[in-house]
CSV table of C-alpha atoms and ligand atoms in Angstrom, one decimal:
chain,number,residue,atom,x,y,z
A,1,UNK,CA,2.5,19.0,-14.4
A,2,UNK,CA,4.4,16.5,-12.3
A,3,UNK,CA,7.2,14.8,-14.3
A,4,UNK,CA,7.8,11.3,-13.2
A,5,UNK,CA,10.6,8.8,-13.7
A,6,UNK,CA,9.4,5.2,-13.3
A,7,UNK,CA,12.1,2.7,-12.3
A,8,UNK,CA,10.9,-0.8,-13.3
A,9,UNK,CA,8.9,-1.6,-16.4
A,10,UNK,CA,7.3,-4.8,-15.2
A,11,UNK,CA,3.8,-5.7,-14.2
A,12,UNK,CA,3.3,-3.1,-11.5
A,13,UNK,CA,5.1,-0.5,-13.6
A,14,UNK,CA,2.4,-0.9,-16.2
A,15,UNK,CA,-0.5,-0.6,-13.7
A,16,UNK,CA,1.1,2.4,-12.1
A,17,UNK,CA,1.5,4.1,-15.5
A,18,UNK,CA,-2.1,3.5,-16.5
A,19,UNK,CA,-3.2,4.9,-13.1
A,20,UNK,CA,-0.9,7.9,-13.3
A,21,UNK,CA,-2.0,8.9,-16.7
A,22,UNK,CA,-5.6,8.7,-15.6
A,23,UNK,CA,-5.7,9.8,-12.0
A,24,UNK,CA,-4.7,13.5,-12.5
A,25,UNK,CA,-4.5,14.1,-16.2
A,26,UNK,CA,-1.7,16.7,-15.7
A,27,UNK,CA,0.9,14.1,-14.6
A,28,UNK,CA,3.1,12.1,-17.0
A,29,UNK,CA,5.5,9.3,-16.7
A,30,UNK,CA,8.2,11.0,-18.7
A,31,UNK,CA,11.1,8.5,-18.3
A,32,UNK,CA,11.0,4.7,-17.7
A,33,UNK,CA,13.9,2.6,-16.6
A,34,UNK,CA,14.2,-1.2,-17.2
A,35,UNK,CA,17.2,-3.5,-17.1
A,36,UNK,CA,17.0,-4.4,-20.8
A,37,UNK,CA,16.9,-1.8,-23.6
A,38,UNK,CA,14.4,-3.9,-25.5
A,39,UNK,CA,11.9,-4.0,-22.6
A,40,UNK,CA,12.4,-0.3,-21.7
A,41,UNK,CA,11.8,0.8,-25.3
A,42,UNK,CA,8.7,-1.5,-25.7
A,43,UNK,CA,7.2,-0.3,-22.4
A,44,UNK,CA,7.8,3.4,-23.5
A,45,UNK,CA,6.1,2.8,-26.9
A,46,UNK,CA,3.2,0.9,-25.4
A,47,UNK,CA,2.3,3.4,-22.6
A,48,UNK,CA,3.2,6.6,-24.3
A,49,UNK,CA,6.3,7.4,-22.2
A,50,UNK,CA,8.6,9.9,-24.0
A,51,UNK,CA,12.0,8.7,-22.9
A,52,UNK,CA,13.7,5.5,-21.6
A,53,UNK,CA,17.0,4.4,-20.1
A,54,UNK,CA,18.6,1.3,-18.6
A,55,UNK,CA,20.5,3.2,-15.9
A,56,UNK,CA,18.9,3.8,-12.5
A,57,UNK,CA,21.6,6.5,-11.7
A,58,UNK,CA,20.8,8.3,-14.9
A,59,UNK,CA,17.1,8.3,-14.3
A,60,UNK,CA,17.3,9.7,-10.8
A,61,UNK,CA,19.8,12.4,-11.7
A,62,UNK,CA,17.7,13.6,-14.6
A,63,UNK,CA,17.0,17.3,-14.0
A,64,UNK,CA,13.7,17.2,-15.9
A,65,UNK,CA,12.2,14.8,-13.3
A,66,UNK,CA,10.3,15.8,-10.1
A,67,UNK,CA,9.2,12.5,-8.7
A,68,UNK,CA,10.9,9.0,-8.8
A,69,UNK,CA,8.7,5.9,-8.5
A,70,UNK,CA,10.5,2.7,-7.4
A,71,UNK,CA,8.8,-0.3,-9.0
A,72,UNK,CA,11.9,-2.6,-9.1
A,73,UNK,CA,12.4,-6.1,-7.6
A,74,UNK,CA,12.7,-5.9,-3.8
A,75,UNK,CA,16.5,-6.2,-3.7
A,76,UNK,CA,16.9,-3.0,-5.6
A,77,UNK,CA,14.5,-0.8,-3.5
A,78,UNK,CA,17.1,0.5,-1.1
A,79,UNK,CA,19.7,1.4,-3.6
A,80,UNK,CA,17.2,3.2,-5.8
A,81,UNK,CA,15.5,5.1,-3.0
A,82,UNK,CA,18.8,6.3,-1.5
A,83,UNK,CA,20.0,7.4,-5.0
A,84,UNK,CA,16.7,9.3,-5.6
A,85,UNK,CA,16.8,10.9,-2.2
A,86,UNK,CA,20.4,12.0,-2.6
A,87,UNK,CA,19.4,13.5,-6.0
A,88,UNK,CA,16.8,15.6,-4.1
A,89,UNK,CA,13.8,13.9,-5.7
A,90,UNK,CA,10.4,13.1,-4.2
A,91,UNK,CA,10.4,9.3,-3.9
A,92,UNK,CA,7.5,6.9,-4.0
A,93,UNK,CA,8.3,3.2,-3.4
A,94,UNK,CA,6.2,0.1,-3.9
A,95,UNK,CA,5.7,-2.6,-1.3
A,96,UNK,CA,7.5,-4.1,0.6
A,97,UNK,CA,9.6,-1.0,1.4
A,98,UNK,CA,12.6,-3.1,2.3
A,99,UNK,CA,13.5,-6.8,2.6
A,100,UNK,CA,14.0,-6.2,6.3
A,101,UNK,CA,13.2,-3.5,8.9
A,102,UNK,CA,16.9,-2.6,8.8
A,103,UNK,CA,16.8,-1.9,5.1
A,104,UNK,CA,13.5,0.1,5.5
A,105,UNK,CA,15.0,2.1,8.3
A,106,UNK,CA,18.0,3.0,6.1
A,107,UNK,CA,15.6,4.2,3.4
A,108,UNK,CA,13.5,6.2,5.9
A,109,UNK,CA,16.6,7.9,7.3
A,110,UNK,CA,17.9,8.7,3.7
A,111,UNK,CA,14.6,10.5,2.8
A,112,UNK,CA,14.4,12.3,6.1
A,113,UNK,CA,18.0,13.4,6.0
A,114,UNK,CA,17.6,14.6,2.4
A,115,UNK,CA,14.3,16.3,3.4
A,116,UNK,CA,12.5,14.9,0.4
A,117,UNK,CA,8.9,13.8,0.1
A,118,UNK,CA,8.3,10.0,0.6
A,119,UNK,CA,5.3,7.9,0.0
A,120,UNK,CA,4.8,4.1,0.5
A,121,UNK,CA,2.8,2.7,-2.3
A,122,UNK,CA,0.4,0.4,-0.5
A,123,UNK,CA,-2.5,0.4,-2.9
A,124,UNK,CA,-4.8,-1.9,-0.9
A,125,UNK,CA,-5.8,0.8,1.6
A,126,UNK,CA,-7.1,3.0,-1.2
A,127,UNK,CA,-9.9,1.1,-3.1
A,128,UNK,CA,-13.2,3.0,-2.6
A,129,UNK,CA,-14.7,0.1,-0.6
A,130,UNK,CA,-11.7,0.2,1.8
A,131,UNK,CA,-11.9,4.0,2.1
A,132,UNK,CA,-15.6,3.8,2.9
A,133,UNK,CA,-14.9,1.1,5.5
A,134,UNK,CA,-12.2,3.2,7.1
A,135,UNK,CA,-14.5,6.2,7.1
A,136,UNK,CA,-17.1,4.1,9.0
A,137,UNK,CA,-14.6,2.8,11.5
A,138,UNK,CA,-13.3,6.4,12.0
A,139,UNK,CA,-16.9,7.6,12.6
A,140,UNK,CA,-17.2,4.9,15.3
A,141,UNK,CA,-19.8,2.8,13.5
A,142,UNK,CA,-18.1,-0.5,14.5
A,143,UNK,CA,-17.2,0.6,18.0
A,144,UNK,CA,-13.7,-0.5,19.2
A,145,UNK,CA,-11.9,-2.7,16.7
A,146,UNK,CA,-11.2,-6.1,18.0
A,147,UNK,CA,-10.0,-8.2,15.1
A,148,UNK,CA,-9.1,-7.7,11.4
A,149,UNK,CA,-8.6,-10.7,9.2
A,150,UNK,CA,-6.9,-10.0,5.8
A,151,UNK,CA,-6.3,-12.7,3.3
A,152,UNK,CA,-4.4,-12.7,-0.1
A,153,UNK,CA,-3.8,-15.9,-2.0
A,154,UNK,CA,-3.0,-16.9,-5.6
A,155,UNK,CA,-1.1,-19.6,-7.4
A,156,UNK,CA,2.3,-17.8,-7.3
A,157,UNK,CA,4.1,-14.8,-8.7
A,158,UNK,CA,4.9,-14.1,-12.3
A,159,UNK,CA,8.7,-13.3,-12.3
A,160,UNK,CA,11.7,-15.4,-11.3
A,161,UNK,CA,13.1,-13.0,-8.7
A,162,UNK,CA,10.0,-13.4,-6.4
A,163,UNK,CA,11.0,-17.1,-5.8
A,164,UNK,CA,14.6,-16.2,-4.9
A,165,UNK,CA,14.6,-15.8,-1.1
A,166,UNK,CA,17.7,-13.6,-1.2
A,167,UNK,CA,16.3,-11.2,-3.8
A,168,UNK,CA,12.8,-11.0,-2.5
A,169,UNK,CA,13.6,-11.1,1.2
A,170,UNK,CA,11.2,-14.0,1.8
A,171,UNK,CA,8.2,-15.6,0.3
A,172,UNK,CA,4.5,-15.1,0.5
A,173,UNK,CA,4.8,-13.1,3.8
A,174,UNK,CA,7.1,-10.4,2.4
A,175,UNK,CA,5.2,-10.4,-0.9
A,176,UNK,CA,1.6,-10.3,0.2
A,177,UNK,CA,1.6,-10.4,4.1
A,178,UNK,CA,2.8,-6.7,3.8
A,179,UNK,CA,-0.6,-5.8,2.2
A,180,UNK,CA,-2.6,-7.7,4.9
A,181,UNK,CA,-0.6,-6.2,7.8
A,182,UNK,CA,-1.0,-2.6,6.6
A,183,UNK,CA,-4.8,-3.1,6.0
A,184,UNK,CA,-5.1,-4.4,9.6
A,185,UNK,CA,-3.0,-1.5,10.9
A,186,UNK,CA,-5.2,1.0,9.0
A,187,UNK,CA,-8.4,-0.3,10.6
A,188,UNK,CA,-7.0,-0.9,14.1
A,189,UNK,CA,-5.4,2.6,14.1
A,190,UNK,CA,-2.0,3.6,13.1
A,191,UNK,CA,-1.5,5.3,16.5
A,192,UNK,CA,-2.0,1.8,18.1
A,193,UNK,CA,1.4,0.1,18.6
A,194,UNK,CA,1.8,-3.4,17.3
A,195,UNK,CA,3.4,-5.4,20.2
A,196,UNK,CA,4.0,-9.0,19.2
A,197,UNK,CA,3.3,-11.6,16.6
A,198,UNK,CA,2.9,-15.4,16.3
A,199,UNK,CA,3.3,-16.9,12.9
A,200,UNK,CA,3.3,-20.2,11.1
A,201,UNK,CA,4.8,-20.4,7.6
A,202,UNK,CA,6.1,-23.3,5.5
A,203,UNK,CA,6.7,-24.5,2.0
A,204,UNK,CA,3.9,-26.9,1.2
A,205,UNK,CA,3.9,-27.0,-2.6
A,206,UNK,CA,6.7,-25.2,-4.4
A,207,UNK,CA,10.3,-26.3,-4.3
A,208,UNK,CA,11.6,-23.1,-2.8
A,209,UNK,CA,13.5,-21.9,0.2
A,210,UNK,CA,11.0,-19.4,1.3
A,211,UNK,CA,7.4,-19.9,2.5
A,212,UNK,CA,4.5,-20.5,0.1
A,213,UNK,CA,1.9,-20.4,2.9
A,214,UNK,CA,1.7,-18.5,6.1
A,215,UNK,CA,-0.8,-17.5,8.8
A,216,UNK,CA,0.1,-14.9,11.4
A,217,UNK,CA,-1.5,-13.0,14.3
A,218,UNK,CA,-0.3,-9.5,15.3
A,219,UNK,CA,-1.3,-8.4,18.7
A,220,UNK,CA,-1.7,-4.6,19.2
A,221,UNK,CA,-1.3,-2.7,22.5
A,222,UNK,CA,-5.1,-2.2,22.9
A,223,UNK,CA,-5.7,-6.0,22.5
A,224,UNK,CA,-6.8,-5.9,18.9
A,225,UNK,CA,-5.6,-8.7,16.7
A,226,UNK,CA,-4.6,-8.3,13.0
A,227,UNK,CA,-4.6,-11.7,11.3
A,228,UNK,CA,-3.0,-12.4,8.0
A,229,UNK,CA,-3.3,-15.4,5.7
A,230,UNK,CA,-1.2,-15.6,2.6
A,231,UNK,CA,-0.6,-18.3,0.0
A,232,UNK,CA,1.4,-18.7,-3.2
A,233,UNK,CA,-0.2,-22.1,-3.8
A,234,UNK,CA,-3.9,-21.3,-4.1
A,235,UNK,CA,-5.4,-23.0,-7.2
A,236,UNK,CA,-8.6,-21.0,-7.3
A,237,UNK,CA,-7.3,-17.8,-8.9
A,238,UNK,CA,-6.8,-14.8,-6.7
A,239,UNK,CA,-8.5,-14.3,-3.4
A,240,UNK,CA,-8.3,-11.0,-1.6
A,241,UNK,CA,-10.6,-10.3,1.3
A,242,UNK,CA,-10.8,-8.4,4.5
A,243,UNK,CA,-13.1,-8.7,7.6
A,244,UNK,CA,-13.2,-6.2,10.4
A,245,UNK,CA,-14.9,-7.0,13.7
A,246,UNK,CA,-15.7,-4.3,16.3
A,247,UNK,CA,-17.7,-4.2,19.5
A,248,UNK,CA,-20.6,-2.7,17.6
A,249,UNK,CA,-20.6,-4.3,14.2
A,250,UNK,CA,-18.7,-6.1,11.4
A,251,UNK,CA,-17.5,-5.2,8.0
A,252,UNK,CA,-16.7,-7.4,5.0
A,253,UNK,CA,-14.8,-6.4,1.9
A,254,UNK,CA,-14.2,-8.8,-0.9
A,255,UNK,CA,-11.8,-7.5,-3.6
A,256,UNK,CA,-11.8,-10.6,-5.9
A,257,UNK,CA,-15.5,-11.1,-6.2
A,258,UNK,CA,-16.0,-7.4,-6.6
A,259,UNK,CA,-19.0,-7.6,-4.2
A,260,UNK,CA,-17.7,-4.4,-2.6
A,261,UNK,CA,-18.4,-3.8,1.0
A,262,UNK,CA,-21.0,-4.9,3.5
A,263,UNK,CA,-21.5,-3.6,7.0
A,264,UNK,CA,-23.7,-5.0,9.8
A,265,UNK,CA,-24.2,-2.9,12.9
A,266,UNK,CA,-26.9,-2.5,15.5
A,267,UNK,CA,-28.1,0.5,13.5
A,268,UNK,CA,-28.6,-1.6,10.4
A,269,UNK,CA,-26.9,-2.9,7.3
A,270,UNK,CA,-25.2,-0.9,4.6
A,271,UNK,CA,-23.8,-2.1,1.3
A,272,UNK,CA,-21.6,-0.7,-1.3
A,273,UNK,CA,-21.3,-2.4,-4.6
A,274,UNK,CA,-18.0,-2.0,-6.2
A,275,UNK,CA,-17.5,-0.6,-9.7
A,276,UNK,CA,-16.1,-2.7,-12.4
A,277,UNK,CA,-12.8,-1.0,-12.5
A,278,UNK,CA,-12.5,-1.0,-8.7
A,279,UNK,CA,-11.0,-4.5,-8.3
A,280,UNK,CA,-7.4,-4.3,-7.2
A,281,UNK,CA,-7.2,-7.6,-9.0
A,282,UNK,CA,-6.6,-5.5,-12.1
A,283,UNK,CA,-3.3,-7.3,-12.2
A,284,UNK,CA,-5.1,-10.5,-12.8
A,285,UNK,CA,-6.1,-9.4,-16.3
A,286,UNK,CA,-3.8,-9.0,-19.2
A,287,UNK,CA,-2.1,-5.7,-18.9
A,288,UNK,CA,-4.1,-3.1,-20.7
A,289,UNK,CA,-7.4,-4.9,-20.6
A,290,UNK,CA,-8.6,-3.1,-17.5
A,291,UNK,CA,-8.0,0.5,-17.0
A,292,UNK,CA,-6.0,1.1,-13.9
A,293,UNK,CA,-8.0,0.0,-10.8
A,294,UNK,CA,-9.3,2.7,-8.7
A,295,UNK,CA,-7.1,1.7,-5.7
A,296,UNK,CA,-4.0,2.7,-7.7
A,297,UNK,CA,-5.7,5.9,-9.0
A,298,UNK,CA,-6.7,7.0,-5.5
A,299,UNK,CA,-3.3,6.2,-4.2
A,300,UNK,CA,-1.5,8.4,-6.8
A,301,UNK,CA,-4.1,11.2,-6.3
A,302,UNK,CA,-3.3,11.2,-2.6
A,303,UNK,CA,0.5,11.0,-3.2
A,304,UNK,CA,0.7,13.7,-5.9
A,305,UNK,CA,-1.8,16.0,-4.2
A,306,UNK,CA,0.2,15.6,-1.0
A,307,UNK,CA,3.4,16.7,-2.9
A,308,UNK,CA,1.5,19.8,-4.2
A,309,UNK,CA,0.0,20.6,-0.9
A,310,UNK,CA,3.2,20.0,1.1
A,311,UNK,CA,1.4,17.5,3.4
A,312,UNK,CA,2.0,13.9,4.4
A,313,UNK,CA,0.3,11.3,2.3
A,314,UNK,CA,-1.7,8.5,4.0
A,315,UNK,CA,1.2,6.1,3.6
A,316,UNK,CA,4.8,7.1,4.2
A,317,UNK,CA,8.1,5.3,4.5
A,318,UNK,CA,7.5,5.3,8.2
A,319,UNK,CA,4.4,3.0,7.6
A,320,UNK,CA,6.5,0.8,5.3
A,321,UNK,CA,9.1,0.5,8.0
A,322,UNK,CA,6.6,-0.6,10.7
A,323,UNK,CA,5.2,-3.2,8.3
A,324,UNK,CA,8.8,-4.5,7.7
A,325,UNK,CA,9.3,-4.7,11.5
A,326,UNK,CA,6.1,-6.8,11.9
A,327,UNK,CA,7.3,-9.1,9.1
A,328,UNK,CA,10.8,-9.5,10.7
A,329,UNK,CA,9.1,-10.6,13.9
A,330,UNK,CA,6.8,-13.0,11.9
A,331,UNK,CA,9.9,-14.7,10.3
A,332,UNK,CA,11.5,-15.0,13.8
A,333,UNK,CA,8.3,-16.5,15.1
A,334,UNK,CA,8.2,-19.2,12.3
A,335,UNK,CA,11.6,-20.3,13.6
A,336,UNK,CA,11.0,-20.1,17.3
A,337,UNK,CA,7.3,-21.2,17.2
A,338,UNK,CA,6.6,-18.6,19.8
A,339,UNK,CA,5.1,-15.1,20.1
A,340,UNK,CA,7.9,-12.7,19.1
A,341,UNK,CA,8.1,-9.0,20.2
A,342,UNK,CA,7.9,-6.5,17.4
A,343,UNK,CA,11.1,-4.3,17.6
A,344,UNK,CA,10.3,-0.7,16.8
A,345,UNK,CA,13.1,1.4,18.2
A,346,UNK,CA,11.7,4.5,16.4
A,347,UNK,CA,8.0,4.2,17.2
A,348,UNK,CA,6.4,7.6,16.8
A,349,UNK,CA,2.7,6.8,16.8
A,350,UNK,CA,0.4,8.8,14.6
A,351,UNK,CA,-2.3,11.3,15.4
A,352,UNK,CA,-5.7,9.6,15.2
A,353,UNK,CA,-7.0,12.0,12.6
A,354,UNK,CA,-4.3,10.8,10.2
A,355,UNK,CA,-5.8,7.4,10.0
A,356,UNK,CA,-8.4,8.0,7.4
A,357,UNK,CA,-6.4,9.9,4.8
A,358,UNK,CA,-8.2,10.8,1.7
A,359,UNK,CA,-11.8,9.7,1.2
A,360,UNK,CA,-12.9,10.4,-2.3
A,361,UNK,CA,-16.4,11.6,-3.1
A,362,UNK,CA,-17.2,13.2,0.2
A,363,UNK,CA,-20.0,14.7,-1.7
A,364,UNK,CA,-20.5,15.5,-5.4
A,365,UNK,CA,-18.2,18.5,-5.3
A,366,UNK,CA,-15.6,17.7,-2.7
A,367,UNK,CA,-12.9,15.2,-1.6
A,368,UNK,CA,-12.2,14.9,2.1
A,369,UNK,CA,-8.5,15.4,2.7
A,370,UNK,CA,-8.3,15.4,6.5
A,371,UNK,CA,-10.3,15.4,9.7
A,372,UNK,CA,-9.1,17.2,12.9
A,373,UNK,CA,-10.7,17.1,16.3
A,374,UNK,CA,-11.1,20.6,17.8
A,375,UNK,CA,-10.7,21.4,21.5
A,376,UNK,CA,-14.5,21.7,21.8
A,377,UNK,CA,-15.0,18.2,20.6
A,378,UNK,CA,-16.2,19.1,17.1
A,379,UNK,CA,-14.5,17.5,14.1
A,380,UNK,CA,-13.2,19.8,11.4
A,381,UNK,CA,-13.4,18.4,7.9
A,382,UNK,CA,-10.9,19.8,5.4
A,383,UNK,CA,-12.3,19.5,1.9
A,384,UNK,CA,-10.9,20.1,-1.6
A,385,UNK,CA,-13.2,21.1,-4.5
A,386,UNK,CA,-12.7,18.5,-7.2
A,387,UNK,CA,-12.8,21.0,-10.0
A,388,UNK,CA,-11.2,24.2,-8.7
A,389,UNK,CA,-8.9,22.6,-6.1
A,390,UNK,CA,-10.0,25.2,-3.6
A,391,UNK,CA,-9.7,24.2,0.1
A,392,UNK,CA,-12.6,24.7,2.4
A,393,UNK,CA,-13.8,23.3,5.7
A,394,UNK,CA,-16.9,22.2,7.5
A,395,UNK,CA,-17.6,21.0,11.1
A,396,UNK,CA,-19.4,17.9,12.3
B,401,NDP,N1,1.2,-3.1,-5.1
B,401,NDP,C1,1.0,-4.1,-6.0
B,401,NDP,O1,-0.1,-4.4,-6.3
B,401,NDP,C2,2.2,-4.8,-6.6
B,401,NDP,C3,3.5,-4.5,-6.2
B,401,NDP,N2,4.6,-5.2,-6.8
B,401,NDP,C4,6.0,-4.8,-6.3
B,401,NDP,O2,6.6,-4.1,-7.4
B,401,NDP,C5,7.9,-4.4,-7.6
B,401,NDP,C6,8.2,-4.9,-9.0
B,401,NDP,O3,7.4,-6.1,-9.2
B,401,NDP,P1,6.9,-6.5,-10.7
B,401,NDP,O4,6.6,-5.3,-11.5
B,401,NDP,O5,5.8,-7.5,-10.5
B,401,NDP,O6,8.2,-7.2,-11.2
B,401,NDP,P2,8.5,-7.6,-12.7
B,401,NDP,O7,9.5,-8.7,-12.6
B,401,NDP,O8,7.3,-7.7,-13.5
B,401,NDP,O9,9.3,-6.3,-13.3
B,401,NDP,C7,10.6,-5.9,-12.7
B,401,NDP,C8,11.1,-4.7,-13.5
B,401,NDP,O10,12.3,-4.3,-12.9
B,401,NDP,C9,13.3,-4.2,-13.9
B,401,NDP,N3,14.7,-4.4,-13.4
B,401,NDP,C10,15.2,-5.5,-12.8
B,401,NDP,N4,16.5,-5.3,-12.5
B,401,NDP,C11,16.8,-4.0,-12.9
B,401,NDP,C12,17.9,-3.2,-12.9
B,401,NDP,N5,19.1,-3.7,-12.3
B,401,NDP,N6,17.9,-2.0,-13.4
B,401,NDP,C13,16.8,-1.5,-13.9
B,401,NDP,N7,15.6,-2.2,-14.0
B,401,NDP,C14,15.6,-3.5,-13.5
B,401,NDP,C15,13.0,-5.3,-14.9
B,401,NDP,O11,13.7,-5.0,-16.1
B,401,NDP,P3,13.8,-6.1,-17.3
B,401,NDP,O12,12.4,-6.7,-17.5
B,401,NDP,O13,14.3,-5.3,-18.5
B,401,NDP,O14,14.7,-7.2,-16.8
B,401,NDP,C16,11.5,-5.1,-15.0
B,401,NDP,O15,11.2,-4.0,-15.8
B,401,NDP,C17,8.2,-5.4,-6.4
B,401,NDP,O16,8.8,-4.8,-5.3
B,401,NDP,C18,6.9,-6.0,-6.1
B,401,NDP,O17,6.8,-6.4,-4.7
B,401,NDP,C19,4.4,-6.1,-7.7
B,401,NDP,C20,3.1,-6.5,-8.1
B,401,NDP,C21,1.9,-5.9,-7.5
B,402,NHF,O1,-0.8,-8.2,-4.3
B,402,NHF,C1,0.0,-8.7,-5.1
B,402,NHF,C2,-0.4,-9.7,-6.1
B,402,NHF,O2,0.6,-10.7,-6.3
B,402,NHF,C3,1.9,-10.2,-6.6
B,402,NHF,C4,2.8,-11.3,-7.0
B,402,NHF,O3,2.8,-12.3,-6.0
B,402,NHF,C5,2.3,-9.3,-5.5
B,402,NHF,O4,3.6,-8.8,-5.7
B,402,NHF,C6,1.4,-8.2,-5.3
B,402,NHF,O5,1.8,-7.3,-4.2
C-alpha cells in the first residue's frame, strides 16, 4: 500500500483523493493538510482520510508517509516540494510547477539532489481520448505534426488566491496555458525543442492585474506550432478542446462536450466516444457528484506504478520546468509584442519512445507501459498484465 500525504484540501485535493482511492485500490490518502483546522477535519471526514494537520512541515516529516502530493496554491509549491524532497519523500506536484521557470528549476534541483521520485501532475495528457490520440500520432497515423491548437476557457477560478498576481504568478496563462502548452508538447514530441513564442494577453473583463485572456503561439525547432487560447471570462461554461494537424491527417478532441476523439486521415475516419466519467471537466460538477474523472485516475496509476517499478512517469518536474520556461517567454512577449526566445539552459530532450507514456487498455488483459525501437527497426512493446502485474513484451 502506498501511504500518501495530501497538502491542500481544496478543489483539486478532493478530485485527487477520489481518483487515488479508486485508481489502485491499495493506495490511501492517509494524511491531509489544510490551512484551517476546520477545513482539514471536514475534508478528512468527507473523503475517509484517517489523519489531518495544519502544518506542512509536520505532514512531510511524517514517517508513516511514502508520497507527498502538493495541491496547494501556486505560491506554496516551491516551499512544500523542497521540504518533502529534503524529508526523502517521493513528490507529486500539481500544475503549474512553479510561478516562474526559476522557481521550477529550484524544485527540479531539490528533487534531483535528494534523489527522490518526482511527478508533474498534468492530468490533461491522461484522459483516454488523449492517450488514444497520442498513440495514433506515435504510430505515425497523422504524419509529421504541424500544428496543435489547445483551448481552455471558463468564467474564472473559484478561490481568491488565483486572482492575486503575486500568489498565482500570473493569470489565465499560468493557470490554464500550462495545460495547453503541455498538451501541444506531448503531441509535437517532447524531444522537439520549443524555440520561441509570441503572445497576446490582456485584462478585458475582470478588474485584476493579471491577464484574463491570452492567445499564444509556440514555435518548435522542427517548425511545428503549438497554439494556446485561454480565458477567465468565457460565459459559456467550460470549454476544453484540442486539435492536432499533421501532414497525413487531423485529430479533434473535445473534453467539454464529451464527444471523445475523432480522427480523419487518408486511411479513413476513426471515432472514440468518451465514457461519462471521462470528462476532465469533473471539476465543473459539485465535488462528489462525479467519480474522479479518468484523466486523474490514469495519471495516478502512471505515477504510482512508476514509483513501484522505479521508472520515470510520463510527466516529471523536468516537463513542468519546460512549461514554466515557455510561460515566462509568453509573459515577456506580452510586454515586448515580439517573438521571445524560450530560455532553456538545461534542455535535455527526451527519447522519442518516452512520448507516449502509459496507454491503458492495450488489449483486454494488458496495459502498454512503454515502447522501444530496436536496432533492427522493430518496436518492442512492454506490457503489464492488469490483474497479475506481470511484465511481458511483444514486437510490432
Ligand atoms: N489539474 C487540475 O485540474 C487543477 C489543478 N489545480 C491546482 O491545484 C492547486 C490548488 O488549487 P485548488 O485546489 O483549486 O485551490 P483551493 O483554493 O480550492 O484550495 C487550496 C487549499 O490549500 C490550502 N492552503 C492554503 N494555504 C495553506 C497553507 N499555508 N498551509 C496549508 N494549506 C494551505 C487551503 O486551506 P484552507 O481552505 O484551510 O485555507 C485549501 O485546502 C493550484 O496550484 C492549482 O493550480 C487547481 C484546479 C484544477
Ligand atoms: O484546468 C483547470 C480548470 O480551472 C481551474 C481554475 O481556473 C484551473 O486551476 C485548472 O487547472
